[in-house]
Amino acid sequence: MDYVISREQLGPGHLFQGNAYGDVPISFFWVQAQPGQGPRLHVHPYEEIFVVQEGQATFILGDTSIEVEAEHVVIGPAHVSHKFINSGKGPLKMINIHPGKEVIQQWLED
């Protein structure tokens, strides 16, 4: 088992799925998004934790829009549709934590 994993080893989406690394009970996306980038609207059966490290993002959580800057944590409630976009002028860097050994999500937009 690998104990040190580079970002590049996680593939194009930079997704760490715990089940691929000895059934580790956590998964995460290692996000580095340019201005205007972000995922489509989706939902999970569990909370998603967003650790914003650098930049600025606009989160849509259900019917709520929230502007967040670096050094903040956002909690996306279970079963609530959400997405984010890099709404800043520079790179957005964050870790999006999924409390399970694999990411489970349903896309709500094309």
PDB file of N, CA and C in Angstrom:
ATOM      1  N   MET A   1       0.847  -1.184   0.000  1.00  0.00           N
ATOM      2  CA  MET A   1       0.000   0.000   0.000  1.00  0.00           C
ATOM      3  C   MET A   1       0.891   1.246   0.000  1.00  0.00           C
ATOM      4  N   ASP A   2       0.477   2.252  -0.777  1.00  0.00           N
ATOM      5  CA  ASP A   2       1.193   3.529  -0.802  1.00  0.00           C
ATOM      6  C   ASP A   2       0.819   4.349   0.433  1.00  0.00           C
ATOM      7  N   TYR A   3       1.829   4.875   1.095  1.00  0.00           N
ATOM      8  CA  TYR A   3       1.584   5.749   2.239  1.00  0.00           C
ATOM      9  C   TYR A   3       1.774   7.209   1.880  1.00  0.00           C
ATOM     10  N   VAL A   4       2.376   7.470   0.723  1.00  0.00           N
ATOM     11  CA  VAL A   4       2.551   8.828   0.226  1.00  0.00           C
ATOM     12  C   VAL A   4       2.021   8.842  -1.203  1.00  0.00           C
ATOM     13  N   ILE A   5       1.090   9.746  -1.475  1.00  0.00           N
ATOM     14  CA  ILE A   5       0.420   9.801  -2.773  1.00  0.00           C
ATOM     15  C   ILE A   5       0.515  11.223  -3.295  1.00  0.00           C
ATOM     16  N   SER A   6       0.980  11.387  -4.528  1.00  0.00           N
ATOM     17  CA  SER A   6       1.054  12.729  -5.122  1.00  0.00           C
ATOM     18  C   SER A   6      -0.314  13.106  -5.690  1.00  0.00           C
ATOM     19  N   ARG A   7      -0.526  14.377  -5.846  1.00  0.00           N
ATOM     20  CA  ARG A   7      -1.787  14.875  -6.432  1.00  0.00           C
ATOM     21  C   ARG A   7      -2.004  14.277  -7.816  1.00  0.00           C
ATOM     22  N   GLU A   8      -0.945  14.176  -8.600  1.00  0.00           N
ATOM     23  CA  GLU A   8      -1.043  13.654  -9.959  1.00  0.00           C
ATOM     24  C   GLU A   8      -1.494  12.194  -9.968  1.00  0.00           C
ATOM     25  N   GLN A   9      -1.125  11.413  -8.952  1.00  0.00           N
ATOM     26  CA  GLN A   9      -1.533  10.011  -8.882  1.00  0.00           C
ATOM     27  C   GLN A   9      -3.042   9.854  -8.705  1.00  0.00           C
ATOM     28  N   LEU A  10      -3.716  10.901  -8.276  1.00  0.00           N
ATOM     29  CA  LEU A  10      -5.157  10.830  -8.039  1.00  0.00           C
ATOM     30  C   LEU A  10      -5.972  10.968  -9.320  1.00  0.00           C
ATOM     31  N   GLY A  11      -5.313  11.197 -10.441  1.00  0.00           N
ATOM     32  CA  GLY A  11      -6.005  11.280 -11.723  1.00  0.00           C
ATOM     33  C   GLY A  11      -6.512  12.673 -12.025  1.00  0.00           C
ATOM     34  N   PRO A  12      -7.226  12.824 -13.151  1.00  0.00           N
ATOM     35  CA  PRO A  12      -7.628  14.150 -13.623  1.00  0.00           C
ATOM     36  C   PRO A  12      -8.568  14.899 -12.677  1.00  0.00           C
ATOM     37  N   GLY A  13      -9.415  14.209 -11.947  1.00  0.00           N
ATOM     38  CA  GLY A  13     -10.314  14.886 -11.014  1.00  0.00           C
ATOM     39  C   GLY A  13      -9.708  15.089  -9.638  1.00  0.00           C
ATOM     40  N   HIS A  14      -8.470  14.594  -9.446  1.00  0.00           N
ATOM     41  CA  HIS A  14      -7.766  14.682  -8.165  1.00  0.00           C
ATOM     42  C   HIS A  14      -8.645  14.203  -7.018  1.00  0.00           C
ATOM     43  N   LEU A  15      -9.209  13.013  -7.232  1.00  0.00           N
ATOM     44  CA  LEU A  15     -10.116  12.389  -6.268  1.00  0.00           C
ATOM     45  C   LEU A  15      -9.410  11.267  -5.524  1.00  0.00           C
ATOM     46  N   PHE A  16      -9.359  11.377  -4.209  1.00  0.00           N
ATOM     47  CA  PHE A  16      -8.858  10.315  -3.342  1.00  0.00           C
ATOM     48  C   PHE A  16     -10.073   9.553  -2.856  1.00  0.00           C
ATOM     49  N   GLN A  17     -10.203   8.292  -3.254  1.00  0.00           N
ATOM     50  CA  GLN A  17     -11.289   7.430  -2.773  1.00  0.00           C
ATOM     51  C   GLN A  17     -10.659   6.442  -1.803  1.00  0.00           C
ATOM     52  N   GLY A  18     -11.062   6.481  -0.562  1.00  0.00           N
ATOM     53  CA  GLY A  18     -10.474   5.666   0.478  1.00  0.00           C
ATOM     54  C   GLY A  18     -10.470   4.178   0.183  1.00  0.00           C
ATOM     55  N   ASN A  19     -11.489   3.700  -0.547  1.00  0.00           N
ATOM     56  CA  ASN A  19     -11.552   2.268  -0.841  1.00  0.00           C
ATOM     57  C   ASN A  19     -10.421   1.807  -1.752  1.00  0.00           C
ATOM     58  N   ALA A  20      -9.753   2.719  -2.427  1.00  0.00           N
ATOM     59  CA  ALA A  20      -8.632   2.361  -3.297  1.00  0.00           C
ATOM     60  C   ALA A  20      -7.307   2.318  -2.533  1.00  0.00           C
ATOM     61  N   TYR A  21      -7.341   2.718  -1.264  1.00  0.00           N
ATOM     62  CA  TYR A  21      -6.115   2.797  -0.457  1.00  0.00           C
ATOM     63  C   TYR A  21      -6.317   2.066   0.871  1.00  0.00           C
ATOM     64  N   GLY A  22      -6.619   0.776   0.792  1.00  0.00           N
ATOM     65  CA  GLY A  22      -6.738  -0.034   1.994  1.00  0.00           C
ATOM     66  C   GLY A  22      -8.006   0.198   2.783  1.00  0.00           C
ATOM     67  N   ASP A  23      -9.085   0.591   2.108  1.00  0.00           N
ATOM     68  CA  ASP A  23     -10.378   0.833   2.760  1.00  0.00           C
ATOM     69  C   ASP A  23     -10.336   1.950   3.803  1.00  0.00           C
ATOM     70  N   VAL A  24      -9.558   2.998   3.529  1.00  0.00           N
ATOM     71  CA  VAL A  24      -9.544   4.182   4.384  1.00  0.00           C
ATOM     72  C   VAL A  24     -10.966   4.747   4.404  1.00  0.00           C
ATOM     73  N   PRO A  25     -11.517   5.087   5.575  1.00  0.00           N
ATOM     74  CA  PRO A  25     -12.925   5.475   5.665  1.00  0.00           C
ATOM     75  C   PRO A  25     -13.221   6.945   5.338  1.00  0.00           C
ATOM     76  N   ILE A  26     -12.466   7.536   4.409  1.00  0.00           N
ATOM     77  CA  ILE A  26     -12.695   8.930   4.012  1.00  0.00           C
ATOM     78  C   ILE A  26     -12.273   9.100   2.555  1.00  0.00           C
ATOM     79  N   SER A  27     -12.914  10.041   1.875  1.00  0.00           N
ATOM     80  CA  SER A  27     -12.569  10.380   0.491  1.00  0.00           C
ATOM     81  C   SER A  27     -12.528  11.901   0.388  1.00  0.00           C
ATOM     82  N   PHE A  28     -11.824  12.405  -0.647  1.00  0.00           N
ATOM     83  CA  PHE A  28     -11.798  13.856  -0.823  1.00  0.00           C
ATOM     84  C   PHE A  28     -11.403  14.220  -2.250  1.00  0.00           C
ATOM     85  N   PHE A  29     -11.839  15.414  -2.659  1.00  0.00           N
ATOM     86  CA  PHE A  29     -11.383  16.038  -3.894  1.00  0.00           C
ATOM     87  C   PHE A  29     -10.340  17.080  -3.507  1.00  0.00           C
ATOM     88  N   TRP A  30      -9.242  17.104  -4.241  1.00  0.00           N
ATOM     89  CA  TRP A  30      -8.163  18.082  -4.037  1.00  0.00           C
ATOM     90  C   TRP A  30      -8.347  19.107  -5.149  1.00  0.00           C
ATOM     91  N   VAL A  31      -9.065  20.171  -4.858  1.00  0.00           N
ATOM     92  CA  VAL A  31      -9.515  21.128  -5.869  1.00  0.00           C
ATOM     93  C   VAL A  31      -8.497  22.246  -6.095  1.00  0.00           C
ATOM     94  N   GLN A  32      -8.226  22.506  -7.370  1.00  0.00           N
ATOM     95  CA  GLN A  32      -7.495  23.690  -7.805  1.00  0.00           C
ATOM     96  C   GLN A  32      -8.223  24.181  -9.048  1.00  0.00           C
ATOM     97  N   ALA A  33      -9.105  25.160  -8.852  1.00  0.00           N
ATOM     98  CA  ALA A  33      -9.972  25.637  -9.927  1.00  0.00           C
ATOM     99  C   ALA A  33      -9.620  27.064 -10.324  1.00  0.00           C
ATOM    100  N   GLN A  34      -9.697  27.338 -11.603  1.00  0.00           N
ATOM    101  CA  GLN A  34      -9.468  28.676 -12.135  1.00  0.00           C
ATOM    102  C   GLN A  34     -10.763  29.488 -12.044  1.00  0.00           C
ATOM    103  N   PRO A  35     -10.692  30.819 -12.149  1.00  0.00           N
ATOM    104  CA  PRO A  35     -11.894  31.649 -12.092  1.00  0.00           C
ATOM    105  C   PRO A  35     -12.968  31.144 -13.061  1.00  0.00           C
ATOM    106  N   GLY A  36     -14.196  31.071 -12.553  1.00  0.00           N
ATOM    107  CA  GLY A  36     -15.329  30.609 -13.352  1.00  0.00           C
ATOM    108  C   GLY A  36     -15.542  29.106 -13.339  1.00  0.00           C
ATOM    109  N   GLN A  37     -14.609  28.347 -12.797  1.00  0.00           N
ATOM    110  CA  GLN A  37     -14.740  26.891 -12.777  1.00  0.00           C
ATOM    111  C   GLN A  37     -15.424  26.407 -11.505  1.00  0.00           C
ATOM    112  N   GLY A  38     -16.081  25.246 -11.629  1.00  0.00           N
ATOM    113  CA  GLY A  38     -16.725  24.580 -10.496  1.00  0.00           C
ATOM    114  C   GLY A  38     -17.613  23.470 -11.006  1.00  0.00           C
ATOM    115  N   PRO A  39     -18.049  22.587 -10.131  1.00  0.00           N
ATOM    116  CA  PRO A  39     -18.890  21.460 -10.549  1.00  0.00           C
ATOM    117  C   PRO A  39     -20.345  21.862 -10.778  1.00  0.00           C
ATOM    118  N   ARG A  40     -21.051  21.001 -11.485  1.00  0.00           N
ATOM    119  CA  ARG A  40     -22.495  21.172 -11.689  1.00  0.00           C
ATOM    120  C   ARG A  40     -23.234  20.863 -10.385  1.00  0.00           C
ATOM    121  N   LEU A  41     -24.504  21.259 -10.334  1.00  0.00           N
ATOM    122  CA  LEU A  41     -25.351  21.000  -9.174  1.00  0.00           C
ATOM    123  C   LEU A  41     -25.460  19.496  -8.935  1.00  0.00           C
ATOM    124  N   HIS A  42     -25.283  19.090  -7.676  1.00  0.00           N
ATOM    125  CA  HIS A  42     -25.347  17.680  -7.313  1.00  0.00           C
ATOM    126  C   HIS A  42     -25.753  17.536  -5.850  1.00  0.00           C
ATOM    127  N   VAL A  43     -25.915  16.289  -5.411  1.00  0.00           N
ATOM    128  CA  VAL A  43     -26.338  16.020  -4.039  1.00  0.00           C
ATOM    129  C   VAL A  43     -25.650  14.748  -3.549  1.00  0.00           C
ATOM    130  N   HIS A  44     -25.448  14.660  -2.219  1.00  0.00           N
ATOM    131  CA  HIS A  44     -24.848  13.494  -1.574  1.00  0.00           C
ATOM    132  C   HIS A  44     -25.755  13.022  -0.440  1.00  0.00           C
ATOM    133  N   PRO A  45     -25.683  11.739  -0.074  1.00  0.00           N
ATOM    134  CA  PRO A  45     -26.471  11.248   1.064  1.00  0.00           C
ATOM    135  C   PRO A  45     -25.776  11.484   2.408  1.00  0.00           C
ATOM    136  N   TYR A  46     -24.777  12.335   2.430  1.00  0.00           N
ATOM    137  CA  TYR A  46     -24.002  12.646   3.627  1.00  0.00           C
ATOM    138  C   TYR A  46     -23.524  14.094   3.529  1.00  0.00           C
ATOM    139  N   GLU A  47     -23.034  14.646   4.639  1.00  0.00           N
ATOM    140  CA  GLU A  47     -22.491  15.999   4.630  1.00  0.00           C
ATOM    141  C   GLU A  47     -21.180  16.020   3.842  1.00  0.00           C
ATOM    142  N   GLU A  48     -20.943  17.125   3.159  1.00  0.00           N
ATOM    143  CA  GLU A  48     -19.658  17.348   2.500  1.00  0.00           C
ATOM    144  C   GLU A  48     -19.019  18.562   3.169  1.00  0.00           C
ATOM    145  N   ILE A  49     -17.736  18.444   3.492  1.00  0.00           N
ATOM    146  CA  ILE A  49     -17.019  19.514   4.161  1.00  0.00           C
ATOM    147  C   ILE A  49     -16.036  20.138   3.169  1.00  0.00           C
ATOM    148  N   PHE A  50     -16.118  21.444   2.988  1.00  0.00           N
ATOM    149  CA  PHE A  50     -15.255  22.184   2.069  1.00  0.00           C
ATOM    150  C   PHE A  50     -14.267  23.006   2.897  1.00  0.00           C
ATOM    151  N   VAL A  51     -12.983  22.752   2.739  1.00  0.00           N
ATOM    152  CA  VAL A  51     -11.945  23.503   3.446  1.00  0.00           C
ATOM    153  C   VAL A  51     -11.301  24.431   2.414  1.00  0.00           C
ATOM    154  N   VAL A  52     -11.669  25.699   2.462  1.00  0.00           N
ATOM    155  CA  VAL A  52     -11.171  26.673   1.488  1.00  0.00           C
ATOM    156  C   VAL A  52      -9.802  27.157   1.963  1.00  0.00           C
ATOM    157  N   GLN A  53      -8.785  26.865   1.168  1.00  0.00           N
ATOM    158  CA  GLN A  53      -7.421  27.202   1.540  1.00  0.00           C
ATOM    159  C   GLN A  53      -6.933  28.497   0.899  1.00  0.00           C
ATOM    160  N   GLU A  54      -7.364  28.739  -0.339  1.00  0.00           N
ATOM    161  CA  GLU A  54      -6.900  29.923  -1.072  1.00  0.00           C
ATOM    162  C   GLU A  54      -7.978  30.334  -2.061  1.00  0.00           C
ATOM    163  N   GLY A  55      -8.164  31.637  -2.219  1.00  0.00           N
ATOM    164  CA  GLY A  55      -9.097  32.143  -3.216  1.00  0.00           C
ATOM    165  C   GLY A  55     -10.463  32.469  -2.640  1.00  0.00           C
ATOM    166  N   GLN A  56     -11.437  32.523  -3.541  1.00  0.00           N
ATOM    167  CA  GLN A  56     -12.812  32.890  -3.198  1.00  0.00           C
ATOM    168  C   GLN A  56     -13.763  32.014  -3.979  1.00  0.00           C
ATOM    169  N   ALA A  57     -14.845  31.586  -3.328  1.00  0.00           N
ATOM    170  CA  ALA A  57     -15.838  30.746  -3.992  1.00  0.00           C
ATOM    171  C   ALA A  57     -17.233  31.211  -3.624  1.00  0.00           C
ATOM    172  N   THR A  58     -18.151  31.007  -4.552  1.00  0.00           N
ATOM    173  CA  THR A  58     -19.565  31.195  -4.279  1.00  0.00           C
ATOM    174  C   THR A  58     -20.182  29.811  -4.216  1.00  0.00           C
ATOM    175  N   PHE A  59     -20.795  29.490  -3.082  1.00  0.00           N
ATOM    176  CA  PHE A  59     -21.451  28.204  -2.876  1.00  0.00           C
ATOM    177  C   PHE A  59     -22.953  28.390  -2.999  1.00  0.00           C
ATOM    178  N   ILE A  60     -23.597  27.463  -3.670  1.00  0.00           N
ATOM    179  CA  ILE A  60     -25.052  27.381  -3.693  1.00  0.00           C
ATOM    180  C   ILE A  60     -25.398  26.145  -2.875  1.00  0.00           C
ATOM    181  N   LEU A  61     -26.068  26.342  -1.751  1.00  0.00           N
ATOM    182  CA  LEU A  61     -26.507  25.258  -0.875  1.00  0.00           C
ATOM    183  C   LEU A  61     -28.023  25.342  -0.786  1.00  0.00           C
ATOM    184  N   GLY A  62     -28.705  24.477  -1.543  1.00  0.00           N
ATOM    185  CA  GLY A  62     -30.164  24.582  -1.607  1.00  0.00           C
ATOM    186  C   GLY A  62     -30.546  25.906  -2.248  1.00  0.00           C
ATOM    187  N   ASP A  63     -31.305  26.718  -1.518  1.00  0.00           N
ATOM    188  CA  ASP A  63     -31.739  28.031  -2.021  1.00  0.00           C
ATOM    189  C   ASP A  63     -30.837  29.170  -1.546  1.00  0.00           C
ATOM    190  N   THR A  64     -29.726  28.836  -0.893  1.00  0.00           N
ATOM    191  CA  THR A  64     -28.845  29.846  -0.301  1.00  0.00           C
ATOM    192  C   THR A  64     -27.562  30.001  -1.095  1.00  0.00           C
ATOM    193  N   SER A  65     -27.151  31.246  -1.319  1.00  0.00           N
ATOM    194  CA  SER A  65     -25.882  31.558  -1.975  1.00  0.00           C
ATOM    195  C   SER A  65     -24.960  32.182  -0.934  1.00  0.00           C
ATOM    196  N   ILE A  66     -23.723  31.648  -0.843  1.00  0.00           N
ATOM    197  CA  ILE A  66     -22.775  32.104   0.172  1.00  0.00           C
ATOM    198  C   ILE A  66     -21.432  32.398  -0.476  1.00  0.00           C
ATOM    199  N   GLU A  67     -20.886  33.599  -0.222  1.00  0.00           N
ATOM    200  CA  GLU A  67     -19.535  33.963  -0.672  1.00  0.00           C
ATOM    201  C   GLU A  67     -18.554  33.591   0.437  1.00  0.00           C
ATOM    202  N   VAL A  68     -17.499  32.853   0.080  1.00  0.00           N
ATOM    203  CA  VAL A  68     -16.533  32.388   1.076  1.00  0.00           C
ATOM    204  C   VAL A  68     -15.120  32.680   0.581  1.00  0.00           C
ATOM    205  N   GLU A  69     -14.278  33.153   1.493  1.00  0.00           N
ATOM    206  CA  GLU A  69     -12.870  33.389   1.171  1.00  0.00           C
ATOM    207  C   GLU A  69     -12.005  32.354   1.869  1.00  0.00           C
ATOM    208  N   ALA A  70     -10.723  32.381   1.557  1.00  0.00           N
ATOM    209  CA  ALA A  70      -9.756  31.454   2.136  1.00  0.00           C
ATOM    210  C   ALA A  70      -9.845  31.423   3.659  1.00  0.00           C
ATOM    211  N   GLU A  71      -9.427  30.291   4.210  1.00  0.00           N
ATOM    212  CA  GLU A  71      -9.364  30.051   5.639  1.00  0.00           C
ATOM    213  C   GLU A  71     -10.738  29.952   6.285  1.00  0.00           C
ATOM    214  N   HIS A  72     -11.696  29.425   5.519  1.00  0.00           N
ATOM    215  CA  HIS A  72     -13.034  29.144   6.033  1.00  0.00           C
ATOM    216  C   HIS A  72     -13.417  27.712   5.682  1.00  0.00           C
ATOM    217  N   VAL A  73     -14.349  27.183   6.460  1.00  0.00           N
ATOM    218  CA  VAL A  73     -14.900  25.851   6.234  1.00  0.00           C
ATOM    219  C   VAL A  73     -16.389  25.998   5.975  1.00  0.00           C
ATOM    220  N   VAL A  74     -16.878  25.292   4.960  1.00  0.00           N
ATOM    221  CA  VAL A  74     -18.303  25.287   4.628  1.00  0.00           C
ATOM    222  C   VAL A  74     -18.804  23.858   4.796  1.00  0.00           C
ATOM    223  N   ILE A  75     -19.968  23.711   5.408  1.00  0.00           N
ATOM    224  CA  ILE A  75     -20.575  22.388   5.560  1.00  0.00           C
ATOM    225  C   ILE A  75     -21.784  22.315   4.644  1.00  0.00           C
ATOM    226  N   GLY A  76     -21.726  21.374   3.695  1.00  0.00           N
ATOM    227  CA  GLY A  76     -22.861  21.122   2.811  1.00  0.00           C
ATOM    228  C   GLY A  76     -23.715  20.030   3.424  1.00  0.00           C
ATOM    229  N   PRO A  77     -24.948  20.339   3.841  1.00  0.00           N
ATOM    230  CA  PRO A  77     -25.789  19.338   4.500  1.00  0.00           C
ATOM    231  C   PRO A  77     -26.116  18.143   3.595  1.00  0.00           C
ATOM    232  N   ALA A  78     -26.318  16.996   4.215  1.00  0.00           N
ATOM    233  CA  ALA A  78     -26.732  15.797   3.483  1.00  0.00           C
ATOM    234  C   ALA A  78     -28.067  16.056   2.788  1.00  0.00           C
ATOM    235  N   HIS A  79     -28.218  15.509   1.596  1.00  0.00           N
ATOM    236  CA  HIS A  79     -29.473  15.544   0.825  1.00  0.00           C
ATOM    237  C   HIS A  79     -29.869  16.960   0.381  1.00  0.00           C
ATOM    238  N   VAL A  80     -28.943  17.926   0.446  1.00  0.00           N
ATOM    239  CA  VAL A  80     -29.212  19.299  -0.012  1.00  0.00           C
ATOM    240  C   VAL A  80     -28.380  19.534  -1.270  1.00  0.00           C
ATOM    241  N   SER A  81     -29.044  19.935  -2.346  1.00  0.00           N
ATOM    242  CA  SER A  81     -28.326  20.180  -3.600  1.00  0.00           C
ATOM    243  C   SER A  81     -27.317  21.305  -3.401  1.00  0.00           C
ATOM    244  N   HIS A  82     -26.162  21.170  -4.083  1.00  0.00           N
ATOM    245  CA  HIS A  82     -25.131  22.183  -3.927  1.00  0.00           C
ATOM    246  C   HIS A  82     -24.167  22.175  -5.109  1.00  0.00           C
ATOM    247  N   LYS A  83     -23.454  23.289  -5.214  1.00  0.00           N
ATOM    248  CA  LYS A  83     -22.366  23.453  -6.173  1.00  0.00           C
ATOM    249  C   LYS A  83     -21.564  24.660  -5.729  1.00  0.00           C
ATOM    250  N   PHE A  84     -20.424  24.869  -6.367  1.00  0.00           N
ATOM    251  CA  PHE A  84     -19.627  26.053  -6.091  1.00  0.00           C
ATOM    252  C   PHE A  84     -18.962  26.484  -7.378  1.00  0.00           C
ATOM    253  N   ILE A  85     -18.545  27.739  -7.397  1.00  0.00           N
ATOM    254  CA  ILE A  85     -17.803  28.282  -8.527  1.00  0.00           C
ATOM    255  C   ILE A  85     -16.697  29.182  -7.977  1.00  0.00           C
ATOM    256  N   ASN A  86     -15.558  29.155  -8.623  1.00  0.00           N
ATOM    257  CA  ASN A  86     -14.491  30.079  -8.262  1.00  0.00           C
ATOM    258  C   ASN A  86     -14.948  31.462  -8.709  1.00  0.00           C
ATOM    259  N   SER A  87     -15.315  32.293  -7.750  1.00  0.00           N
ATOM    260  CA  SER A  87     -15.815  33.637  -8.052  1.00  0.00           C
ATOM    261  C   SER A  87     -14.742  34.701  -7.817  1.00  0.00           C
ATOM    262  N   GLY A  88     -13.514  34.268  -7.618  1.00  0.00           N
ATOM    263  CA  GLY A  88     -12.412  35.200  -7.416  1.00  0.00           C
ATOM    264  C   GLY A  88     -11.658  35.477  -8.701  1.00  0.00           C
ATOM    265  N   LYS A  89     -10.543  36.197  -8.571  1.00  0.00           N
ATOM    266  CA  LYS A  89      -9.729  36.555  -9.735  1.00  0.00           C
ATOM    267  C   LYS A  89      -8.510  35.659  -9.891  1.00  0.00           C
ATOM    268  N   GLY A  90      -8.247  34.828  -8.879  1.00  0.00           N
ATOM    269  CA  GLY A  90      -7.102  33.917  -8.920  1.00  0.00           C
ATOM    270  C   GLY A  90      -7.554  32.496  -8.677  1.00  0.00           C
ATOM    271  N   PRO A  91      -6.610  31.580  -8.504  1.00  0.00           N
ATOM    272  CA  PRO A  91      -6.947  30.169  -8.287  1.00  0.00           C
ATOM    273  C   PRO A  91      -7.727  29.953  -6.983  1.00  0.00           C
ATOM    274  N   LEU A  92      -8.601  28.975  -7.007  1.00  0.00           N
ATOM    275  CA  LEU A  92      -9.323  28.513  -5.822  1.00  0.00           C
ATOM    276  C   LEU A  92      -8.702  27.177  -5.432  1.00  0.00           C
ATOM    277  N   LYS A  93      -8.234  27.081  -4.200  1.00  0.00           N
ATOM    278  CA  LYS A  93      -7.651  25.835  -3.709  1.00  0.00           C
ATOM    279  C   LYS A  93      -8.419  25.410  -2.469  1.00  0.00           C
ATOM    280  N   MET A  94      -8.910  24.182  -2.495  1.00  0.00           N
ATOM    281  CA  MET A  94      -9.623  23.664  -1.335  1.00  0.00           C
ATOM    282  C   MET A  94      -9.629  22.140  -1.353  1.00  0.00           C
ATOM    283  N   ILE A  95      -9.951  21.571  -0.214  1.00  0.00           N
ATOM    284  CA  ILE A  95     -10.116  20.135  -0.057  1.00  0.00           C
ATOM    285  C   ILE A  95     -11.584  19.913   0.285  1.00  0.00           C
ATOM    286  N   ASN A  96     -12.244  19.038  -0.475  1.00  0.00           N
ATOM    287  CA  ASN A  96     -13.666  18.743  -0.269  1.00  0.00           C
ATOM    288  C   ASN A  96     -13.779  17.329   0.276  1.00  0.00           C
ATOM    289  N   ILE A  97     -14.137  17.214   1.549  1.00  0.00           N
ATOM    290  CA  ILE A  97     -14.100  15.951   2.274  1.00  0.00           C
ATOM    291  C   ILE A  97     -15.449  15.248   2.238  1.00  0.00           C
ATOM    292  N   HIS A  98     -15.393  13.952   1.921  1.00  0.00           N
ATOM    293  CA  HIS A  98     -16.569  13.077   1.896  1.00  0.00           C
ATOM    294  C   HIS A  98     -16.366  12.002   2.958  1.00  0.00           C
ATOM    295  N   PRO A  99     -17.264  11.887   3.933  1.00  0.00           N
ATOM    296  CA  PRO A  99     -17.081  10.962   5.047  1.00  0.00           C
ATOM    297  C   PRO A  99     -17.443   9.513   4.696  1.00  0.00           C
ATOM    298  N   GLY A 100     -16.705   8.949   3.795  1.00  0.00           N
ATOM    299  CA  GLY A 100     -16.928   7.559   3.404  1.00  0.00           C
ATOM    300  C   GLY A 100     -15.790   7.085   2.530  1.00  0.00           C
ATOM    301  N   LYS A 101     -15.678   5.784   2.366  1.00  0.00           N
ATOM    302  CA  LYS A 101     -14.568   5.229   1.600  1.00  0.00           C
ATOM    303  C   LYS A 101     -14.749   5.388   0.097  1.00  0.00           C
ATOM    304  N   GLU A 102     -15.904   5.936  -0.331  1.00  0.00           N
ATOM    305  CA  GLU A 102     -16.099   6.295  -1.733  1.00  0.00           C
ATOM    306  C   GLU A 102     -17.071   7.466  -1.827  1.00  0.00           C
ATOM    307  N   VAL A 103     -16.925   8.240  -2.885  1.00  0.00           N
ATOM    308  CA  VAL A 103     -17.806   9.385  -3.121  1.00  0.00           C
ATOM    309  C   VAL A 103     -19.101   8.872  -3.740  1.00  0.00           C
ATOM    310  N   ILE A 104     -20.207   9.282  -3.163  1.00  0.00           N
ATOM    311  CA  ILE A 104     -21.538   8.943  -3.682  1.00  0.00           C
ATOM    312  C   ILE A 104     -22.220  10.257  -4.022  1.00  0.00           C
ATOM    313  N   GLN A 105     -22.542  10.455  -5.305  1.00  0.00           N
ATOM    314  CA  GLN A 105     -23.213  11.704  -5.680  1.00  0.00           C
ATOM    315  C   GLN A 105     -24.146  11.479  -6.847  1.00  0.00           C
ATOM    316  N   GLN A 106     -25.169  12.314  -6.880  1.00  0.00           N
ATOM    317  CA  GLN A 106     -26.143  12.309  -7.954  1.00  0.00           C
ATOM    318  C   GLN A 106     -26.100  13.682  -8.622  1.00  0.00           C
ATOM    319  N   TRP A 107     -25.838  13.700  -9.933  1.00  0.00           N
ATOM    320  CA  TRP A 107     -25.786  14.954 -10.672  1.00  0.00           C
ATOM    321  C   TRP A 107     -27.206  15.424 -10.956  1.00  0.00           C
ATOM    322  N   LEU A 108     -27.462  16.721 -10.787  1.00  0.00           N
ATOM    323  CA  LEU A 108     -28.781  17.294 -10.987  1.00  0.00           C
ATOM    324  C   LEU A 108     -28.850  18.234 -12.180  1.00  0.00           C
ATOM    325  N   GLU A 109     -27.681  18.534 -12.780  1.00  0.00           N
ATOM    326  CA  GLU A 109     -27.601  19.388 -13.966  1.00  0.00           C
ATOM    327  C   GLU A 109     -26.790  18.664 -15.038  1.00  0.00           C
ATOM    328  N   ASP A 110     -27.099  18.998 -16.298  1.00  0.00           N
ATOM    329  CA  ASP A 110     -26.308  18.448 -17.407  1.00  0.00           C
ATOM    330  C   ASP A 110     -25.020  19.202 -17.564  1.00  0.00           C
TER     331      ASP A 110
END
